PDB file of C-alpha atoms and ligand atoms in Angstrom:
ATOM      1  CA  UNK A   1      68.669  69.764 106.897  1.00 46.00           C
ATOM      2  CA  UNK A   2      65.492  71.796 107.279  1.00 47.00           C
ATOM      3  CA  UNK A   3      64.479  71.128 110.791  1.00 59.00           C
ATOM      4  CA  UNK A   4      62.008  72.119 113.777  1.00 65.00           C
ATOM      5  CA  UNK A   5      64.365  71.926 116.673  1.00 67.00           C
ATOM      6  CA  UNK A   6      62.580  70.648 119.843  1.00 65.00           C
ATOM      7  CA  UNK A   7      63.857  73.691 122.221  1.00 71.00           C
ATOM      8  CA  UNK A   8      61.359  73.825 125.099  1.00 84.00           C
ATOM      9  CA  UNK A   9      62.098  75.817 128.134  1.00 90.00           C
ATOM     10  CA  UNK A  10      63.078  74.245 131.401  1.00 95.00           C
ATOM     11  CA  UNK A  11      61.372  73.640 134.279  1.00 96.00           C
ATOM     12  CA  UNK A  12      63.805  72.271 137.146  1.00 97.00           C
ATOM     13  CA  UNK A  13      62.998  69.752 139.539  1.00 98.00           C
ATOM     14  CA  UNK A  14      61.723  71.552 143.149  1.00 98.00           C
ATOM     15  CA  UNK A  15      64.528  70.409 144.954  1.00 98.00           C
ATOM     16  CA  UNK A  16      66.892  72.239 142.692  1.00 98.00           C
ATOM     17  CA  UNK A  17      65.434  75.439 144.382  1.00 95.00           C
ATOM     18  CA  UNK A  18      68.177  77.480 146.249  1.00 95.00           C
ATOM     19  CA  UNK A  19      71.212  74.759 145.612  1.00 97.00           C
ATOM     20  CA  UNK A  20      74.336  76.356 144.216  1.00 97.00           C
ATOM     21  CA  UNK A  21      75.176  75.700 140.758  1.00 97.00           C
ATOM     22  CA  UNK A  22      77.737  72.756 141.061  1.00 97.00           C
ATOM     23  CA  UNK A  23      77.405  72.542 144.354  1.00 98.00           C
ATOM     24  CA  UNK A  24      74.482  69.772 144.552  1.00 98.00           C
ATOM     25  CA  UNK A  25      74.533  68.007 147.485  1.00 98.00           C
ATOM     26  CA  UNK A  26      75.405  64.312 147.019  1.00 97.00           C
ATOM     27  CA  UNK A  27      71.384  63.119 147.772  1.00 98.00           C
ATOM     28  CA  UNK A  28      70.405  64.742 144.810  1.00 98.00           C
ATOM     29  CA  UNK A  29      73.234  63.257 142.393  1.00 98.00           C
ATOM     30  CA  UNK A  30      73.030  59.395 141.161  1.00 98.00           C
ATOM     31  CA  UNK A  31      75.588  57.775 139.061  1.00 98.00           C
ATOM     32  CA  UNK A  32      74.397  56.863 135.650  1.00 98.00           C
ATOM     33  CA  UNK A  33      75.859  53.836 133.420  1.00 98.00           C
ATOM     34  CA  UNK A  34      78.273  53.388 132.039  1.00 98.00           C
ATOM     35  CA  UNK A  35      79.583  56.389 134.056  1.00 98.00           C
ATOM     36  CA  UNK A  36      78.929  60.361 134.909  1.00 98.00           C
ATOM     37  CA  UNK A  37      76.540  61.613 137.567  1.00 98.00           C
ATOM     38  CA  UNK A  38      72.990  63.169 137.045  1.00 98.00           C
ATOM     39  CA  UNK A  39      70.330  64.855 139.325  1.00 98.00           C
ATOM     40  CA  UNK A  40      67.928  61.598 140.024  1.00 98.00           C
ATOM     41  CA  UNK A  41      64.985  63.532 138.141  1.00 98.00           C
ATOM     42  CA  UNK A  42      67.725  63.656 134.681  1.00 98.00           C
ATOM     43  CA  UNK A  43      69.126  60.229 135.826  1.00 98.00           C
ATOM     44  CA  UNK A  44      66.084  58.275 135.567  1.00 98.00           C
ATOM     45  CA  UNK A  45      65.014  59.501 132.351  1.00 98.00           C
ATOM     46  CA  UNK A  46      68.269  59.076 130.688  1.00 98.00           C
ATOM     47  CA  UNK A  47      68.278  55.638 132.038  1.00 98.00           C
ATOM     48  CA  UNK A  48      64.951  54.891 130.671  1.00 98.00           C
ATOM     49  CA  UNK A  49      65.851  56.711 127.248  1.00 98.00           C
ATOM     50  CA  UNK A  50      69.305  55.039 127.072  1.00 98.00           C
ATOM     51  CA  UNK A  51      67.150  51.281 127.627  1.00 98.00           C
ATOM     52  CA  UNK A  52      64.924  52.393 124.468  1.00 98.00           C
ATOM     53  CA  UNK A  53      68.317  53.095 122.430  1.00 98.00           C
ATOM     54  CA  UNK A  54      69.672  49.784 123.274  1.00 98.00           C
ATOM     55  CA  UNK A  55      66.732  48.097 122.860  1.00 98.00           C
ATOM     56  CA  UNK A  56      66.318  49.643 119.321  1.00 98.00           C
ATOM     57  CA  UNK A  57      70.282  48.566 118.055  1.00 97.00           C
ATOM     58  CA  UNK A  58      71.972  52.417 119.408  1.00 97.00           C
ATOM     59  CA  UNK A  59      74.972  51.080 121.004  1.00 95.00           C
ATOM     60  CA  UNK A  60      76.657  51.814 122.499  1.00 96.00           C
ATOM     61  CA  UNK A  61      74.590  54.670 124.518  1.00 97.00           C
ATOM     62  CA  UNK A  62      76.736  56.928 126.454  1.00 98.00           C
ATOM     63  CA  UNK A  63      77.594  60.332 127.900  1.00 98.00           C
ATOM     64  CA  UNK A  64      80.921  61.771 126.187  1.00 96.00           C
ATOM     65  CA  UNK A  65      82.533  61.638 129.195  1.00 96.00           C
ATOM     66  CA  UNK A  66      81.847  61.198 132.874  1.00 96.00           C
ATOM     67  CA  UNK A  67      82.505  65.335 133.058  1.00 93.00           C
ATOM     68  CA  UNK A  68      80.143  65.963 130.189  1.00 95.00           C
ATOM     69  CA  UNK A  69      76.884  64.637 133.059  1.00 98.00           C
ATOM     70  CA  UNK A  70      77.159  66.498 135.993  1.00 98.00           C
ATOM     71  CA  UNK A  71      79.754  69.069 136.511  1.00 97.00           C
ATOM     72  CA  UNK A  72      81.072  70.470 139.819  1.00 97.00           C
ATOM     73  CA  UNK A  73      81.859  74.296 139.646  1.00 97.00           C
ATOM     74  CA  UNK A  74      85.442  73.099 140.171  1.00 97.00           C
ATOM     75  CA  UNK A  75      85.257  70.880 137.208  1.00 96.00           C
ATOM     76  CA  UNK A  76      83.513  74.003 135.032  1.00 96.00           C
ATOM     77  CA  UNK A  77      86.485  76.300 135.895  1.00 97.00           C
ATOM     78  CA  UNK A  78      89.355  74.163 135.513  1.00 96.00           C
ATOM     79  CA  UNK A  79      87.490  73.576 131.760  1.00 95.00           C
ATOM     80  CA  UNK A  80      86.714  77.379 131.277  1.00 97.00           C
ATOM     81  CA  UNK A  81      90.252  78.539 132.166  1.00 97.00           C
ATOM     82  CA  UNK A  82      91.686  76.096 129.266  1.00 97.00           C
ATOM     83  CA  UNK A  83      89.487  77.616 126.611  1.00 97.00           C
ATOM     84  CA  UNK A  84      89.030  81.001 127.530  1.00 98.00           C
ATOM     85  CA  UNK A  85      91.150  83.756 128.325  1.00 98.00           C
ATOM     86  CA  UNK A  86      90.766  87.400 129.245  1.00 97.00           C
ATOM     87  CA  UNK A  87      93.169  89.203 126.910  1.00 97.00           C
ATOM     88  CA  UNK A  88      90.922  89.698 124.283  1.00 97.00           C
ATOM     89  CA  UNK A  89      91.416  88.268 120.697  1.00 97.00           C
ATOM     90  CA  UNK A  90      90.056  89.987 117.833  1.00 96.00           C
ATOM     91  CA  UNK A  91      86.980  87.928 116.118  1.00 96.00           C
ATOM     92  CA  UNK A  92      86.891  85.889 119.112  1.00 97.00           C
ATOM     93  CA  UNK A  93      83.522  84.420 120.885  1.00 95.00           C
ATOM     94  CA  UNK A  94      83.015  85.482 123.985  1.00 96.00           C
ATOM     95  CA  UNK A  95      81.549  84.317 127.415  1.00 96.00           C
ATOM     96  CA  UNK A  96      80.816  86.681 130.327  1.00 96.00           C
ATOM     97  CA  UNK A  97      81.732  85.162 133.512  1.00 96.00           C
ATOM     98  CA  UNK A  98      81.298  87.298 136.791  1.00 92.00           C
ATOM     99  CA  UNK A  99      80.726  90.804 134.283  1.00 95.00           C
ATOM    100  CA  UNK A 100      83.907  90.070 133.267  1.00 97.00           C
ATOM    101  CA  UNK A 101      84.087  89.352 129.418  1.00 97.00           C
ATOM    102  CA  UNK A 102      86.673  86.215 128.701  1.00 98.00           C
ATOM    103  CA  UNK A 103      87.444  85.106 124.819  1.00 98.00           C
ATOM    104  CA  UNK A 104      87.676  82.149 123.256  1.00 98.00           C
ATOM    105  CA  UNK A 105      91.156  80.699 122.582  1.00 98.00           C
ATOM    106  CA  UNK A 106      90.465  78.875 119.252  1.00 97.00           C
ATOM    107  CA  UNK A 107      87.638  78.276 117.539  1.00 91.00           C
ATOM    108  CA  UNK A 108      88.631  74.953 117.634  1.00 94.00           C
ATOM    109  CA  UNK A 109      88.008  74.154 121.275  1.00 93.00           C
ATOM    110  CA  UNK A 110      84.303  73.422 122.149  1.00 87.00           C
ATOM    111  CA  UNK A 111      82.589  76.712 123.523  1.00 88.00           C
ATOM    112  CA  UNK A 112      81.435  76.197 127.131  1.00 91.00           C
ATOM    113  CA  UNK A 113      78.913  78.033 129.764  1.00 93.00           C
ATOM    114  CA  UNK A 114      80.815  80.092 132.166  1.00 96.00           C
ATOM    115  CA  UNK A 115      81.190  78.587 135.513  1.00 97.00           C
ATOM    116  CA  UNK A 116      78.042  78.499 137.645  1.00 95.00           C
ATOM    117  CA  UNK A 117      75.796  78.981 133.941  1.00 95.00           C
ATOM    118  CA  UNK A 118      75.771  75.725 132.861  1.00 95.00           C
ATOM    119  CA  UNK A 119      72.721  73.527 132.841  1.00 96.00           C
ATOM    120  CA  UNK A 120      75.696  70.251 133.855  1.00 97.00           C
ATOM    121  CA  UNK A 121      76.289  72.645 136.829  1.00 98.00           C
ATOM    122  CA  UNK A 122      72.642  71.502 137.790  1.00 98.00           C
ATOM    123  CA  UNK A 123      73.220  68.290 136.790  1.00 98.00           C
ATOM    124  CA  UNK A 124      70.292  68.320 134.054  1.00 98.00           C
ATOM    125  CA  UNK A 125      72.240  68.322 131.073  1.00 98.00           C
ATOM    126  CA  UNK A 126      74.372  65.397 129.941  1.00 98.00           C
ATOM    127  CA  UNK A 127      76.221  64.950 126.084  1.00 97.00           C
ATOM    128  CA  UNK A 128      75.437  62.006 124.113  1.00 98.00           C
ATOM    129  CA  UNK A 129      78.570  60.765 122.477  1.00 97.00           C
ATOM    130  CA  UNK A 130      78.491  60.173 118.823  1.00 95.00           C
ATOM    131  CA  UNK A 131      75.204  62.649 117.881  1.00 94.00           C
ATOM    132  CA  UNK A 132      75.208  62.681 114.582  1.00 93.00           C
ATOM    133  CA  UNK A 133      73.963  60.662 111.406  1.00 93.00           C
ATOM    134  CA  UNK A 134      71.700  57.866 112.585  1.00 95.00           C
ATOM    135  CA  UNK A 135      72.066  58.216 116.323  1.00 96.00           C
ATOM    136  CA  UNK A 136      70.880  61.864 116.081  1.00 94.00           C
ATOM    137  CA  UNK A 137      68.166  61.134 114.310  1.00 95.00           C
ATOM    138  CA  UNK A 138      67.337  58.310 117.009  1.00 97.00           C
ATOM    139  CA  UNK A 139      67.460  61.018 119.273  1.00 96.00           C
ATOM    140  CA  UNK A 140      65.426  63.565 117.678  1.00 93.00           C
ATOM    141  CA  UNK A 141      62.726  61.131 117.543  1.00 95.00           C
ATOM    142  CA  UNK A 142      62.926  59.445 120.936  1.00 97.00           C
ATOM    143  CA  UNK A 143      64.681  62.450 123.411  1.00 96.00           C
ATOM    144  CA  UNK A 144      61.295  64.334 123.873  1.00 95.00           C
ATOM    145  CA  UNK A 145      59.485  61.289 125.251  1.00 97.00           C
ATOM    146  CA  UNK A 146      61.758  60.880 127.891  1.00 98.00           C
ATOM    147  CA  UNK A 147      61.394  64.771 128.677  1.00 97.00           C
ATOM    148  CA  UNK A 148      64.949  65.920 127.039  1.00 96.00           C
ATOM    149  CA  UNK A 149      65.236  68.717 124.849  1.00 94.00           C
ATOM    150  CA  UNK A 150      68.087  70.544 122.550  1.00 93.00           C
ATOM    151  CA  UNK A 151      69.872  73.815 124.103  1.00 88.00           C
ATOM    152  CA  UNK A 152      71.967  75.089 121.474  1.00 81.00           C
ATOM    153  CA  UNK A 153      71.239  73.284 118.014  1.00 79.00           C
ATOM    154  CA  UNK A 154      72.374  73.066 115.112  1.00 81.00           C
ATOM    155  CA  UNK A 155      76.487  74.110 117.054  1.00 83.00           C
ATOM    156  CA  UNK A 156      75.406  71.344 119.985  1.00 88.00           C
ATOM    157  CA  UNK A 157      73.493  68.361 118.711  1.00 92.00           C
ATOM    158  CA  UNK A 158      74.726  66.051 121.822  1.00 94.00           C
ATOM    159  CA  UNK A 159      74.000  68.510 124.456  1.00 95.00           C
ATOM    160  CA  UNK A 160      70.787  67.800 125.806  1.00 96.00           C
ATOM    161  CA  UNK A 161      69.021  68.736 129.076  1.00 97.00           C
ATOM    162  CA  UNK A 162      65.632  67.690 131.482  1.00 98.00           C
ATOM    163  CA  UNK A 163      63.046  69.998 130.644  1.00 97.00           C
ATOM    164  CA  UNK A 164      60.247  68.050 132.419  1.00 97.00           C
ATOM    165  CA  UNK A 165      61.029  69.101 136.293  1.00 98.00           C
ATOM    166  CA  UNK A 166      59.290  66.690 139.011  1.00 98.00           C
ATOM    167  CA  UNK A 167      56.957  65.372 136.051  1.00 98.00           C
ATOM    168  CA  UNK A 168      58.158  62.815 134.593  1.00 98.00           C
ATOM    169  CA  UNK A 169      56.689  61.295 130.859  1.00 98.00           C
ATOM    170  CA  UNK A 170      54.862  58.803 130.708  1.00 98.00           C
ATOM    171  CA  UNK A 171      57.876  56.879 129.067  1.00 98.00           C
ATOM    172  CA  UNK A 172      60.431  57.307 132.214  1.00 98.00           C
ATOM    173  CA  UNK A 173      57.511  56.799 134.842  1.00 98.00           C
ATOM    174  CA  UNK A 174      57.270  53.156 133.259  1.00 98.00           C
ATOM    175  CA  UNK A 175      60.887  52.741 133.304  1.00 98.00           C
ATOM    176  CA  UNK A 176      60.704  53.440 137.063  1.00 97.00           C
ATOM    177  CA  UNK A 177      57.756  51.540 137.780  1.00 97.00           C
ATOM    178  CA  UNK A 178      59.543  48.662 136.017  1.00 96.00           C
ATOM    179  CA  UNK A 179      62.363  49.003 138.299  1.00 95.00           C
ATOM    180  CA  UNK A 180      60.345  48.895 141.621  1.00 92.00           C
ATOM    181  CA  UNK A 181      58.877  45.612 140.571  1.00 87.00           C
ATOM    182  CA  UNK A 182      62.154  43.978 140.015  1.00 75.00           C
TER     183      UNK A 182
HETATM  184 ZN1   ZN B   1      76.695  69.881 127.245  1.00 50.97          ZN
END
């Protein structure tokens, strides 16, 4: 499939500024349904993106797993040490991770961002389970109204992250607004 991949660069949210990677502070973090945690900026547009899937028949509409939202540097090591070793393997891919250059175990384990380099570390990026055939598509035509966009595509269709910072489309602002007035 021929295809313009929506990759825009990020802009974070202002009060990302100086926090830690996976070490956001709890005010910054809301849970997300049916579970996970996001930063509130990612949380409320995935909410109001997730209502537009269920509205139009994609159900269900969910992360991959609660540690495919937001994911504690903790969380990002124990997951990095599983795939990726340091004795190197011929043909292997590779992640550098503190200038130190760690392989892959199999190329049948999911790559993943070194500890700390993740975009879940700053609780922007979240995985869509099932992103392929017609939910994909769903997404590629709905994600960049609710200010998501593709990091590594065509190897990570689900992966997708808040490019939008503390401006929100006009799609998630009416989401919120709908929310105050309930
Ligand atoms: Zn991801």
């Amino acid at each position: 499939m021929k295809q313009n991949w929506p990759i825009v660069k990020v802009v974070l949210p202002a009060d990302l500024k100086g926090v830690k990677p996976g070490a956001l502070p709890g005010s910054l973090l809301r849970d997300i349904r049916p579970y996970g945690r996001l930063h509130w900026r990612a949380a409320d547009a995935y909410h109001a993106m997730r209502a537009k899937a269920l509205a139009d028949g994609i159900k269900p509409f969910k992360p991959t797993s609660a540690g495919d939202t937001y994911r504690s540097l903790a969380m990002q090591t124990t997951t990095f040490l599983q795939r990726y070793q340091k004795e190197p393997i011929p043909g292997a891919s590779t992640r550098t991770w503190d200038g130190v250059k760690w392989y892959k175990k199999s190329e049948k384990l999911a790559s993943l961002a070194a500890p700390g380099t993740s975009q879940h570390n700053l609780g922007i990026a979240v995985d869509i389970s099932g992103a392929s055939g017609k939910r994909f598509e769903w997404m590629l035509a709905n994600a960049p109204a609710f200010g998501f966009s593709w990091e590594v595509v065509p190897e990570e269709p689900w992966h997708i992250r808040l490019v939008t910072g503390d401006n929100p489309t006009p799609a998630v602002q009416a989401w919120v607004d709908a929310q105050k007035a309930v």
